[in-house]
Amino acid sequence: MPGHLDMSTWHTCDTTHCRAGWVEFLAGAEGKKLAEQTSTLFAAMQIYHKSCPDIPVSPVRFYETNEVAMADMKRCAEEEKAKNKMS
């Protein structure tokens, strides 16, 4: 959805987050708890690693522009889709 990715801050509101913010938010209460105990960056890295260890996401990806971040998220989704087809 246009306008719901804002790479300038972790969380803007309940419907707009950066890449790491969305990862934390979509992980629900466990993601929020992990972020509160550590940081949004750390939580997002751990969630990515646990949910899809074969598609690494560098922490520098959480500081890119909206356009670059969205393109990389689409790339990751396509990789995951291809891996699932092979399973």
Coordinates of C-alpha atoms in Angstrom, one line a residue:
M1 CA 0.0 0.0 0.0
P2 CA 1.5 3.4 -1.0
G3 CA 2.5 5.6 2.0
H4 CA 2.8 2.8 4.5
L5 CA 6.5 2.4 4.3
D6 CA 8.5 5.3 5.9
M7 CA 12.2 4.4 6.2
S8 CA 12.9 7.6 8.2
T9 CA 11.8 6.1 11.5
W10 CA 11.0 2.7 13.1
H11 CA 7.3 3.5 13.7
T12 CA 5.2 6.4 12.5
C13 CA 1.8 5.1 13.6
D14 CA 0.0 1.8 13.6
T15 CA -0.2 1.7 9.8
T16 CA 3.2 3.1 8.8
H17 CA 6.6 1.7 9.7
C18 CA 10.0 1.3 8.3
R19 CA 11.2 -2.1 7.1
A20 CA 12.4 -3.2 10.6
G21 CA 9.3 -1.7 12.2
W22 CA 7.0 -3.7 10.0
V23 CA 8.9 -6.9 10.8
E24 CA 8.6 -6.2 14.5
F25 CA 4.9 -5.1 14.2
L26 CA 3.9 -8.2 12.1
A27 CA 5.6 -10.5 14.7
G28 CA 2.9 -9.4 17.1
A29 CA 3.3 -9.4 20.9
E30 CA 6.5 -11.5 20.8
G31 CA 8.1 -9.1 18.3
K32 CA 7.1 -6.1 20.4
K33 CA 8.4 -7.7 23.6
L34 CA 11.8 -8.5 22.0
A35 CA 12.1 -5.0 20.6
E36 CA 11.3 -3.5 24.1
Q37 CA 13.9 -5.7 25.7
T38 CA 16.6 -5.0 23.0
S39 CA 15.8 -2.7 20.1
T40 CA 13.7 -2.7 16.9
L41 CA 16.9 -3.3 14.9
F42 CA 17.9 -6.3 16.9
A43 CA 14.4 -7.7 17.0
A44 CA 14.0 -7.4 13.2
M45 CA 17.3 -9.1 12.6
Q46 CA 16.3 -12.0 14.8
I47 CA 12.9 -12.3 13.3
Y48 CA 14.3 -12.3 9.8
H49 CA 16.9 -14.9 10.7
K50 CA 14.4 -17.2 12.4
S51 CA 11.7 -16.9 9.7
C52 CA 13.9 -17.1 6.7
P53 CA 17.5 -18.1 7.4
D54 CA 18.2 -18.8 3.7
I55 CA 17.6 -15.2 2.7
P56 CA 19.8 -13.0 4.8
V57 CA 19.0 -9.3 5.3
S58 CA 21.9 -7.0 6.3
P59 CA 21.2 -4.5 9.0
V60 CA 22.3 -1.7 6.6
R61 CA 19.1 -2.5 4.7
F62 CA 17.1 -0.8 7.5
Y63 CA 18.6 2.6 6.6
E64 CA 17.9 2.7 2.9
T65 CA 15.4 4.9 1.1
N66 CA 11.8 3.8 0.7
E67 CA 12.3 2.9 -2.9
V68 CA 15.5 0.9 -2.4
A69 CA 14.0 -0.9 0.7
M70 CA 10.8 -1.8 -1.2
A71 CA 12.8 -3.2 -4.2
D72 CA 14.8 -5.4 -1.8
M73 CA 11.7 -6.6 0.0
K74 CA 10.2 -7.6 -3.3
R75 CA 13.5 -9.4 -4.2
C76 CA 13.3 -11.3 -0.9
A77 CA 9.7 -12.2 -1.5
E78 CA 10.5 -13.5 -5.0
E79 CA 13.4 -15.6 -3.6
E80 CA 11.2 -17.0 -0.9
K81 CA 8.5 -17.8 -3.4
A82 CA 11.0 -19.6 -5.6
K83 CA 12.3 -21.6 -2.6
N84 CA 8.8 -22.6 -1.6
K85 CA 8.1 -23.9 -5.2
M86 CA 11.2 -26.1 -5.0
S87 CA 10.1 -27.6 -1.7

